[in-house]
CSV table of N, CA, C and O in Angstrom, one decimal:
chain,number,residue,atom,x,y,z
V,244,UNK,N,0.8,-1.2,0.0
V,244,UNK,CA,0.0,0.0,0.0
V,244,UNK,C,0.9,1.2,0.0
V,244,UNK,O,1.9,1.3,0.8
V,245,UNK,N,0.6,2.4,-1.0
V,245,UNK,CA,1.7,3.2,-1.0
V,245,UNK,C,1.2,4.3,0.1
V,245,UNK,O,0.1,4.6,0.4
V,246,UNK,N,2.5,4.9,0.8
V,246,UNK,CA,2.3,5.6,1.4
V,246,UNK,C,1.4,7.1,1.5
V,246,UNK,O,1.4,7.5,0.3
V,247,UNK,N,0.8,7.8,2.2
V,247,UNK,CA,-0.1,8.8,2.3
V,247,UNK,C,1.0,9.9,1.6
V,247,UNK,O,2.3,9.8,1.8
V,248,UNK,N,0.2,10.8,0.8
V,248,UNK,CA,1.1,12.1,0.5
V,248,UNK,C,1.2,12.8,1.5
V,248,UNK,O,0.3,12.8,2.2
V,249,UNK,N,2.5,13.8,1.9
V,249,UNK,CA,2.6,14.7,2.9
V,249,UNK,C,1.7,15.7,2.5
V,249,UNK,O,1.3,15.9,1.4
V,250,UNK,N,1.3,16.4,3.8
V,250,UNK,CA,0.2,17.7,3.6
V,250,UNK,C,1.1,18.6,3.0
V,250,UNK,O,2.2,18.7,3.3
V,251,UNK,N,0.3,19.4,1.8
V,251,UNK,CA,0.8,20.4,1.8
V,251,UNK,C,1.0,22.0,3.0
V,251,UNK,O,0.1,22.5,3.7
V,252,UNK,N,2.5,22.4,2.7
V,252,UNK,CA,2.5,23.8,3.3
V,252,UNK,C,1.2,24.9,2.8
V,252,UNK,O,0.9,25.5,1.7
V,253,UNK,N,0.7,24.8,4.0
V,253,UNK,CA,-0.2,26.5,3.8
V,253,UNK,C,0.5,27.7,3.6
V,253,UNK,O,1.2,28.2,4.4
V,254,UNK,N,0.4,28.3,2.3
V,254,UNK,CA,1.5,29.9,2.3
V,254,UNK,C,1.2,30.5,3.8
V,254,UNK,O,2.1,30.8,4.5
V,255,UNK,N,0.3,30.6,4.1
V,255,UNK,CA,0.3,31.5,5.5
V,255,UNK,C,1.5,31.2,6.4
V,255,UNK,O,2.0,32.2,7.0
V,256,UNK,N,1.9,29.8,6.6
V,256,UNK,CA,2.5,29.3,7.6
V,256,UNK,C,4.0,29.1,6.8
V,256,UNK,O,4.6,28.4,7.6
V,257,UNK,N,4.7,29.4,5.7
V,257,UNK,CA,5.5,29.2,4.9
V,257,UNK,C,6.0,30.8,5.0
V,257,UNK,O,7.2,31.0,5.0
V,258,UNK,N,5.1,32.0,5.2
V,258,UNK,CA,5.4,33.1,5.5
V,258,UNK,C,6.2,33.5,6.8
V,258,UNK,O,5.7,33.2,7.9
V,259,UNK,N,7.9,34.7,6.6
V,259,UNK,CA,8.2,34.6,7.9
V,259,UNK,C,7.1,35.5,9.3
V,259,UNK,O,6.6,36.5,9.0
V,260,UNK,N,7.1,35.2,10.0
V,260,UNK,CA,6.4,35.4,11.2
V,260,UNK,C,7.0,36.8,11.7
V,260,UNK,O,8.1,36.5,12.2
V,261,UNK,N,6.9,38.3,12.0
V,261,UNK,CA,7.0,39.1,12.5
V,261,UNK,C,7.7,39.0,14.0
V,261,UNK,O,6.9,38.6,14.9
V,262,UNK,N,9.1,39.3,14.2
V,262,UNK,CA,9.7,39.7,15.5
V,262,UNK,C,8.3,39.6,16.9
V,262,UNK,O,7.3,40.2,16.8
V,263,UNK,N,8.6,39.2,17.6
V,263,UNK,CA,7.8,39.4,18.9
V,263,UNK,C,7.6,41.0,19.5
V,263,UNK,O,8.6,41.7,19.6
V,264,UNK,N,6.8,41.4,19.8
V,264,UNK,CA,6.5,42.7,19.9
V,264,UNK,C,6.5,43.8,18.7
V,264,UNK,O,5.9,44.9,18.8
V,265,UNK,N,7.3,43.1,17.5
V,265,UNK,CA,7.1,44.5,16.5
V,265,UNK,C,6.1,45.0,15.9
V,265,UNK,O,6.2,45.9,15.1
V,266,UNK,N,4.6,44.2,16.4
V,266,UNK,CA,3.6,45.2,16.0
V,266,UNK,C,3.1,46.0,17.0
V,266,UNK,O,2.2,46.9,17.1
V,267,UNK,N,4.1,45.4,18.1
V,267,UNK,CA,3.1,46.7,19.3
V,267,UNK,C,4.1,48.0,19.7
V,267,UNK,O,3.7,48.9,20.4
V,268,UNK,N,5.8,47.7,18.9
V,268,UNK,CA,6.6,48.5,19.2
V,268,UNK,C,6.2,50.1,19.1
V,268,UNK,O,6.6,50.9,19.9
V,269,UNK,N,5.3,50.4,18.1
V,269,UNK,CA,5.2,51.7,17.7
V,269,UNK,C,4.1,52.5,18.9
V,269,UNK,O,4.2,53.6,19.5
V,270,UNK,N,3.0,51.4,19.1
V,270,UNK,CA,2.1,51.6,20.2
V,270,UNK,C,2.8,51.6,21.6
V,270,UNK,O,2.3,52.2,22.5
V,271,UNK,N,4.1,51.0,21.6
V,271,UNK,CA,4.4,50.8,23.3
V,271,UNK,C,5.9,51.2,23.3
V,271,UNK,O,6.7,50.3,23.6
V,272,UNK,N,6.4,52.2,22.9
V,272,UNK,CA,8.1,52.4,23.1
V,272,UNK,C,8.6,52.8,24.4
V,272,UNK,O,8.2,53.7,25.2
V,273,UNK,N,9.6,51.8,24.6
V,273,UNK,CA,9.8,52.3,26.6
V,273,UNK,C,11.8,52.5,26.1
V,273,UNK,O,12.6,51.6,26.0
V,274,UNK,N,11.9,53.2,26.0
V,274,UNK,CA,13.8,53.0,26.6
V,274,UNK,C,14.4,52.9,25.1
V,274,UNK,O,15.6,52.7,24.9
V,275,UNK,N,13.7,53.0,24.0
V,275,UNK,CA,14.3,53.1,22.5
V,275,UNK,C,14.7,54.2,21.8
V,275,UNK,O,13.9,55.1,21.4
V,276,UNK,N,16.1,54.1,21.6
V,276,UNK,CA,16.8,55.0,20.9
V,276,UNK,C,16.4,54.4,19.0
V,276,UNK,O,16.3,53.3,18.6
V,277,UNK,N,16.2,55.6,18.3
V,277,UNK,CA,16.3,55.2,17.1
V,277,UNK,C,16.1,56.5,16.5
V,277,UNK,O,15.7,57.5,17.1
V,278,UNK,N,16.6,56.5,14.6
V,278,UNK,CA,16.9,57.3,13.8
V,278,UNK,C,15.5,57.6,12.8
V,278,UNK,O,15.0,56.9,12.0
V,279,UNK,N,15.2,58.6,13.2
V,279,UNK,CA,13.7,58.9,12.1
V,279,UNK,C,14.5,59.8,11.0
V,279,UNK,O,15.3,60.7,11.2
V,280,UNK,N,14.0,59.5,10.0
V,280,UNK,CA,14.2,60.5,9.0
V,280,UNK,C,13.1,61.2,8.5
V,280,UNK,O,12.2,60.4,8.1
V,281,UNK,N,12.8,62.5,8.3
V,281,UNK,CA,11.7,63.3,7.9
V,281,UNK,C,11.7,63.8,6.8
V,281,UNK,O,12.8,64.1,6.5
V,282,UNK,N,10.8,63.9,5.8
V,282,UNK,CA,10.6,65.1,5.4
V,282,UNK,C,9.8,66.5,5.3
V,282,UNK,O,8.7,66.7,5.8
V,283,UNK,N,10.1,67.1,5.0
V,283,UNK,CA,9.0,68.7,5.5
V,283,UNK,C,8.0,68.7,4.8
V,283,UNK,O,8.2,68.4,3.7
V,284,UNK,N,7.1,68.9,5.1
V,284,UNK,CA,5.5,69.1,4.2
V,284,UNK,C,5.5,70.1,4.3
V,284,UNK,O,6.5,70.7,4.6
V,285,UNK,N,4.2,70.8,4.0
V,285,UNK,CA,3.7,71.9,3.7
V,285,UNK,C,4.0,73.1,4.4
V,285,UNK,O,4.3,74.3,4.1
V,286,UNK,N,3.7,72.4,5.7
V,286,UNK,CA,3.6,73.4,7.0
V,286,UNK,C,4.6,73.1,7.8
V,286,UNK,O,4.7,73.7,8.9
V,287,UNK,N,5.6,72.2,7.3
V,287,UNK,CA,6.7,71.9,7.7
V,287,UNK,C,6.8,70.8,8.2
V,287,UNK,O,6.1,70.0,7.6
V,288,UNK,N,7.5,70.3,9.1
V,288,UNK,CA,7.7,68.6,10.3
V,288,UNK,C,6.6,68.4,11.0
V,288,UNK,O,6.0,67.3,11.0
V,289,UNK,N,6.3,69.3,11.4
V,289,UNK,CA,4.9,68.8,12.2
V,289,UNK,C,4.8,68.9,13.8
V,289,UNK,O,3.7,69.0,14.4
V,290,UNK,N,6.3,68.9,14.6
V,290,UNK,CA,6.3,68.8,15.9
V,290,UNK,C,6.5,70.2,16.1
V,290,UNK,O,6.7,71.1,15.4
V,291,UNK,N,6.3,70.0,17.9
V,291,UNK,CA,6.7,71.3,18.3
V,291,UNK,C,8.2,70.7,19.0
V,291,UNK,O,8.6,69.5,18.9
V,292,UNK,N,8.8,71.3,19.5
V,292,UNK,CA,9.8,71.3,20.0
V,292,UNK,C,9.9,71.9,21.7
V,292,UNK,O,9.4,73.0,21.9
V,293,UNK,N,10.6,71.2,23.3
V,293,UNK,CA,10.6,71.7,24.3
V,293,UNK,C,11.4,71.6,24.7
V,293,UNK,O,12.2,70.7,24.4
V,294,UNK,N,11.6,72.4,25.7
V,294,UNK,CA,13.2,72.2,26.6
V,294,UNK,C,12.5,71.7,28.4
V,294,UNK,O,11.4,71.8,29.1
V,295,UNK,N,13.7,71.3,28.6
V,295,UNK,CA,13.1,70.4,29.5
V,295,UNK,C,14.1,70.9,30.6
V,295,UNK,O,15.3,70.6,30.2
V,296,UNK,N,14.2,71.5,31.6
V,296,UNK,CA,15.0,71.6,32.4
V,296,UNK,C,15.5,70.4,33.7
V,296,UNK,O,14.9,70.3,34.8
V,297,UNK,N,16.2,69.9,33.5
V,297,UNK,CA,16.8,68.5,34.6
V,297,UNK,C,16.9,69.2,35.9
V,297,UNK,O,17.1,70.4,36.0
V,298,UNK,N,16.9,68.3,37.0
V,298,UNK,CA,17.4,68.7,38.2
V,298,UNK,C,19.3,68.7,38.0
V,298,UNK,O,20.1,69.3,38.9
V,299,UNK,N,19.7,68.1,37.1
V,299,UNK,CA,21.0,68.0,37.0
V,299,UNK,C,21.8,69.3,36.9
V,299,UNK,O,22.8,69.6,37.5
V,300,UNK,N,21.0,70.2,35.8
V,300,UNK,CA,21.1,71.5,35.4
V,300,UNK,C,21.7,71.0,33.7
V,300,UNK,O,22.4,71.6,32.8
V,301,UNK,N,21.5,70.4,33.8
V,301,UNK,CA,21.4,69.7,31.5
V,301,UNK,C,20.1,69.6,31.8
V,301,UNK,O,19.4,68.8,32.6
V,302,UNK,N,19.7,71.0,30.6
V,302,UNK,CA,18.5,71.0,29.9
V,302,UNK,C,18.4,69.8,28.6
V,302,UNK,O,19.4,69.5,27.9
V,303,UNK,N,16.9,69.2,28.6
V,303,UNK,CA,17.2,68.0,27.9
V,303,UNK,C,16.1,68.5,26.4
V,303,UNK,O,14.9,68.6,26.8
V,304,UNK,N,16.2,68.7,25.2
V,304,UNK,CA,15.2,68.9,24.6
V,304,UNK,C,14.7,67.8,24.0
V,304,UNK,O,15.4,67.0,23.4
V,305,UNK,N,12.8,67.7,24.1
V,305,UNK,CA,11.9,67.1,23.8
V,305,UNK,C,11.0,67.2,23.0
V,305,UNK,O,10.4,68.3,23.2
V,306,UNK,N,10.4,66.3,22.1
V,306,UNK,CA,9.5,66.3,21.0
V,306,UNK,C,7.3,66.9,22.0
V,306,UNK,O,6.6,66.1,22.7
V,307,UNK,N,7.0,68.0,21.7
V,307,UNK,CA,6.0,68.3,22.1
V,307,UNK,C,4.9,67.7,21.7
V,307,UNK,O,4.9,66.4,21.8
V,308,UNK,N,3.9,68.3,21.3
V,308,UNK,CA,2.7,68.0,20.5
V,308,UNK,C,3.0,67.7,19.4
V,308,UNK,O,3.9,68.4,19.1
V,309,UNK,N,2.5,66.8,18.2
V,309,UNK,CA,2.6,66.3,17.0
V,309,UNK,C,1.7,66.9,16.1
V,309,UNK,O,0.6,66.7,16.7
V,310,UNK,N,1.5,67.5,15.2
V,310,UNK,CA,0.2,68.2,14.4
V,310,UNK,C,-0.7,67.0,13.4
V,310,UNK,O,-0.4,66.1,12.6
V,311,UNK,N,-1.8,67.3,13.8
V,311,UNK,CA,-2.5,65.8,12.8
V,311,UNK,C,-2.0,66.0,11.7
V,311,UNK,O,-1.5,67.1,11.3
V,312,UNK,N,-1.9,64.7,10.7
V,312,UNK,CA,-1.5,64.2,9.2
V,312,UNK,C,0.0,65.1,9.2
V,312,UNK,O,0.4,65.4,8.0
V,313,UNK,N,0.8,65.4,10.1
V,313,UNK,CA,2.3,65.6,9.8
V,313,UNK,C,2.8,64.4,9.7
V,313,UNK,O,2.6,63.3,10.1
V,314,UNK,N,4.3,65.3,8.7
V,314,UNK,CA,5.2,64.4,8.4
V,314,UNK,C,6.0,63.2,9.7
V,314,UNK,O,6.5,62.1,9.7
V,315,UNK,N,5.5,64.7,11.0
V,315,UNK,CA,6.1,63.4,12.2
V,315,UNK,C,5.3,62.6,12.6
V,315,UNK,O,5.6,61.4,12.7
V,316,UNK,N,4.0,63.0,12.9
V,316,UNK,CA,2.8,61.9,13.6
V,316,UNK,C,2.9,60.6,12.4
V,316,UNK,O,2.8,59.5,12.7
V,317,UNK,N,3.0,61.1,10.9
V,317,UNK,CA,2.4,60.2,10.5
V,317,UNK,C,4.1,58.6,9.6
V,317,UNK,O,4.3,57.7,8.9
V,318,UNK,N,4.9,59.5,10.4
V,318,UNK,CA,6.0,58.5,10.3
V,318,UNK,C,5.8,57.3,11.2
V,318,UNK,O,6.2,56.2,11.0
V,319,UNK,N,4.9,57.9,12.6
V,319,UNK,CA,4.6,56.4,13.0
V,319,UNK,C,5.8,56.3,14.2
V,319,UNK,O,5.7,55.3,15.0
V,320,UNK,N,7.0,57.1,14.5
V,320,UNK,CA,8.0,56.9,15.0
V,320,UNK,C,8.6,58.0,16.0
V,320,UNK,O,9.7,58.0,16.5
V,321,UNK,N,7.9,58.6,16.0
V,321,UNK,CA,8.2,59.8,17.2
V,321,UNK,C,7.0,60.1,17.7
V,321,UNK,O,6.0,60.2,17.1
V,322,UNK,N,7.2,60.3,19.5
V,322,UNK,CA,6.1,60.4,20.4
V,322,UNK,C,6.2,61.9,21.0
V,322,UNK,O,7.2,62.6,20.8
V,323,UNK,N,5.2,62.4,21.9
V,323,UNK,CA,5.6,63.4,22.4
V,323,UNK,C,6.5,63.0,23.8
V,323,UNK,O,6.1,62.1,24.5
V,324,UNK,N,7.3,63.6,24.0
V,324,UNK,CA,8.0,63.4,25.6
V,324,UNK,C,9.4,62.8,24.8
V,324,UNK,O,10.2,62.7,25.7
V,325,UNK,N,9.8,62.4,23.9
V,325,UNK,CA,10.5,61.9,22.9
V,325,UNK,C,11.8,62.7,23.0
V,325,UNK,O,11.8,63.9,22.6
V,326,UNK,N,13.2,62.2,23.7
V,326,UNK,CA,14.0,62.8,23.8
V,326,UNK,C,14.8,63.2,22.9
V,326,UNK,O,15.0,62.1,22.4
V,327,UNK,N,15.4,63.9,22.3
V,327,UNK,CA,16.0,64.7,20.8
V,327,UNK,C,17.4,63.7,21.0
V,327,UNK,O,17.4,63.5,22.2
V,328,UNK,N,18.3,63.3,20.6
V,328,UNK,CA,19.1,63.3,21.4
V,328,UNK,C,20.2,64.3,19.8
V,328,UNK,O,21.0,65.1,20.3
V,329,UNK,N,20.3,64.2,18.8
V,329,UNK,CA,20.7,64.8,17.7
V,329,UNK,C,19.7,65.1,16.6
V,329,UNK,O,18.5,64.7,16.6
V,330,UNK,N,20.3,65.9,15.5
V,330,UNK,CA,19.4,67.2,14.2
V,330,UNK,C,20.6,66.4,13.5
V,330,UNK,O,21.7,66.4,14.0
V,331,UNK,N,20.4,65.7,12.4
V,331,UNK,CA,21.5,65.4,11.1
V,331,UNK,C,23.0,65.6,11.8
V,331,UNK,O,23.9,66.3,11.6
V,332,UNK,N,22.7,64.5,12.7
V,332,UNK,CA,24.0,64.1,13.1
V,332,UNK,C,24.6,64.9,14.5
V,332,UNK,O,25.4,64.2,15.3
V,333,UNK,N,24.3,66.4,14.7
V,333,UNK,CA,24.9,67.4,15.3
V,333,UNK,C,23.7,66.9,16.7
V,333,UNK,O,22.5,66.8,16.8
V,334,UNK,N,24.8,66.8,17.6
V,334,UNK,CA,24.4,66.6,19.3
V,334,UNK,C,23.3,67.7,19.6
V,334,UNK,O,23.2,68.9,19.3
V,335,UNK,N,22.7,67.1,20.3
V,335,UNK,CA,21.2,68.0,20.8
V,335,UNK,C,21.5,68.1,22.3
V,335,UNK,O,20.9,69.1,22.9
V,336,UNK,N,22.3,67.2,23.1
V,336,UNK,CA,22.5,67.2,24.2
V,336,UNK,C,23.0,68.2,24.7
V,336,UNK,O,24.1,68.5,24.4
V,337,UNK,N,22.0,68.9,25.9
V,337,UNK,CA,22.4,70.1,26.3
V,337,UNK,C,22.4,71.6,26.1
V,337,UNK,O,22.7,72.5,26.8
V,338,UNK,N,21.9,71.3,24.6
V,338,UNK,CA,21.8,72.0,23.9
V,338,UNK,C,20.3,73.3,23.8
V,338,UNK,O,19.2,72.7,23.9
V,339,UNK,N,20.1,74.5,23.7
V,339,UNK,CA,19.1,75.2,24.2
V,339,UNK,C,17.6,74.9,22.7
V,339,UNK,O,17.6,74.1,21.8
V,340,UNK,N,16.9,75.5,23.1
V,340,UNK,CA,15.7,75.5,22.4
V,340,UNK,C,16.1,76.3,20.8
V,340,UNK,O,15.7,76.0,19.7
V,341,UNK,N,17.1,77.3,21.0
V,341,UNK,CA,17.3,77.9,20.3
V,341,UNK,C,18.0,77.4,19.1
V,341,UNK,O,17.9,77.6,17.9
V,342,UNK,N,19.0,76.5,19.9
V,342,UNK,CA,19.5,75.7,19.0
V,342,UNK,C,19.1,74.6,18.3
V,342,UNK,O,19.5,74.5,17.2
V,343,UNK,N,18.6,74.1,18.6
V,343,UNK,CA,17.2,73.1,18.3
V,343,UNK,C,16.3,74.4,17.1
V,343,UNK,O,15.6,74.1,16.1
V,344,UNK,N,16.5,74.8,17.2
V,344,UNK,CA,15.2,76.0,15.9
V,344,UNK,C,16.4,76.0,14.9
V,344,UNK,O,16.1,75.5,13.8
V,345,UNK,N,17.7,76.4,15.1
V,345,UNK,CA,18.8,76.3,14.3
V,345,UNK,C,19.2,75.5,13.2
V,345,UNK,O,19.4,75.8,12.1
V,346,UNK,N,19.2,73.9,14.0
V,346,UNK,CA,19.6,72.9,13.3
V,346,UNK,C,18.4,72.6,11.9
V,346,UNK,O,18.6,72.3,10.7
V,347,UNK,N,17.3,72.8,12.7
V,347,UNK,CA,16.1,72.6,11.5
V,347,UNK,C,15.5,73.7,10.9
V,347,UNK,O,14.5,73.4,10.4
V,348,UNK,N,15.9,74.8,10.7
V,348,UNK,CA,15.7,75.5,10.0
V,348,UNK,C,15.8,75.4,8.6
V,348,UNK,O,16.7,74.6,8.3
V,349,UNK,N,15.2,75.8,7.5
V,349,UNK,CA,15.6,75.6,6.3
V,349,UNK,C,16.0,74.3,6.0
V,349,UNK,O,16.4,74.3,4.8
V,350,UNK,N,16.0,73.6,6.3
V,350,UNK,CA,16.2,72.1,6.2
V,350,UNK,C,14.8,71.5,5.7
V,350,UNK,O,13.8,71.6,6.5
V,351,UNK,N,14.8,70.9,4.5
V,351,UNK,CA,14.3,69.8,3.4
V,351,UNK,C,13.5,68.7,3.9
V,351,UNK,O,12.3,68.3,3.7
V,352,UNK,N,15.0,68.1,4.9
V,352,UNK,CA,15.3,66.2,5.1
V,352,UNK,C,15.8,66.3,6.2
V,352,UNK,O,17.0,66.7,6.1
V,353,UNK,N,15.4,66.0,7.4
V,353,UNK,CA,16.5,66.1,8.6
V,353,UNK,C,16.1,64.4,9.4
V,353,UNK,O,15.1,63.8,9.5
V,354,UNK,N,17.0,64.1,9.7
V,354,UNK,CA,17.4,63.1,10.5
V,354,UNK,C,17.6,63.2,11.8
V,354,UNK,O,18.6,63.7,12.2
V,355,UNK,N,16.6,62.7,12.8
V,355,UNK,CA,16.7,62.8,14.0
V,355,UNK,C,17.1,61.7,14.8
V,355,UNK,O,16.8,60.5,14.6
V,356,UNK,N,17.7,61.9,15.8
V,356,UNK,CA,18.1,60.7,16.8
V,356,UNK,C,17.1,60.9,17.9
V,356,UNK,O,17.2,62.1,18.4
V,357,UNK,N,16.1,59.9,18.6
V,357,UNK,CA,15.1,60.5,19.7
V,357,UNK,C,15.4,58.5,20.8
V,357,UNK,O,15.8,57.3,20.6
V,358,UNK,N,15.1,59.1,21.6
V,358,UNK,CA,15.2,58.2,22.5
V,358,UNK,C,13.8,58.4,23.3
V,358,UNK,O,13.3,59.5,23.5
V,359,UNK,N,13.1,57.1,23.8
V,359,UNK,CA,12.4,57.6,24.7
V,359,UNK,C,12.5,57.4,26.0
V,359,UNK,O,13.1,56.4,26.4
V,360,UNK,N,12.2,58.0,26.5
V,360,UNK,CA,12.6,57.9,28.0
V,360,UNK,C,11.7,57.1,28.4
V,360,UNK,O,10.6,56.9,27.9
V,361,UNK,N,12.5,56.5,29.6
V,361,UNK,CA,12.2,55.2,30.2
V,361,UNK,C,11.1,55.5,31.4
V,361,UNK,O,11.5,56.3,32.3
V,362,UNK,N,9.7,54.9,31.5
V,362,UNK,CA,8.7,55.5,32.5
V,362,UNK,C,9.5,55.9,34.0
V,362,UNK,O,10.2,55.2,34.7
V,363,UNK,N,9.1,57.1,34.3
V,363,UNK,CA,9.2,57.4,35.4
V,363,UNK,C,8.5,56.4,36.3
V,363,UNK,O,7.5,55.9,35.9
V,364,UNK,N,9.2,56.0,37.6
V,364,UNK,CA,8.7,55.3,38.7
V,364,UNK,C,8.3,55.7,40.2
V,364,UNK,O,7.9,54.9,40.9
């Protein structure tokens, strides 16, 4: 009697399977550093920008309010409370509000380094 044919593979199950957590990364970021790249729309980036004064006395600047359908909200990868940590490379650390208006001014395409801070306890 000849043997049974093996089942075939279901494509679903033949498909690779998504990292554990990477569909909730964007919903749940705790302690991730990472590189967004933007471009300016209309009305520009989209965020606002804040300075954060530390008890350390390093001001830390952070990503504010996001504007609906901006180029930042809608990259999906920057939050508000979102620590700056560089503008196209150039250190943000410590750096004033003013400087932060600097870096992005006139600028196209800017590349940000943001980290988020890890929940207060």
């Amino acid at each position: 009697e000849p043997e049974p044919a093996p089942e075939p593979v279901s494509e679903a199950a033949a498909e690779p399977t998504p990292e554990p957590g990477a569909e909730t990364a964007a919903a749940d970021p705790t302690g991730t550093r990472r590189s967004v790249t933007l471009v300016k729309g209309a009305k520009g980036f989209g965020m606002r920008i804040k300075s954060i004064e530390s008890s350390g006395g390093v001001d830390s600047l952070r990503v504010g309010n996001l504007s609906p359908g901006s180029p930042a909200e809608l990259s999906g990868d920057i939050f508000p409370g979102d620590i700056i940590l560089a503008v196209n490379g150039q250190s943000m650390v410590g750096k004033t509000y003013n400087d932060a208006v600097s870096a992005l001014r006139d600028k196209v395409e800017i590349v940000l380094e943001l980290e988020t801070p890890a929940p207060e306890s």
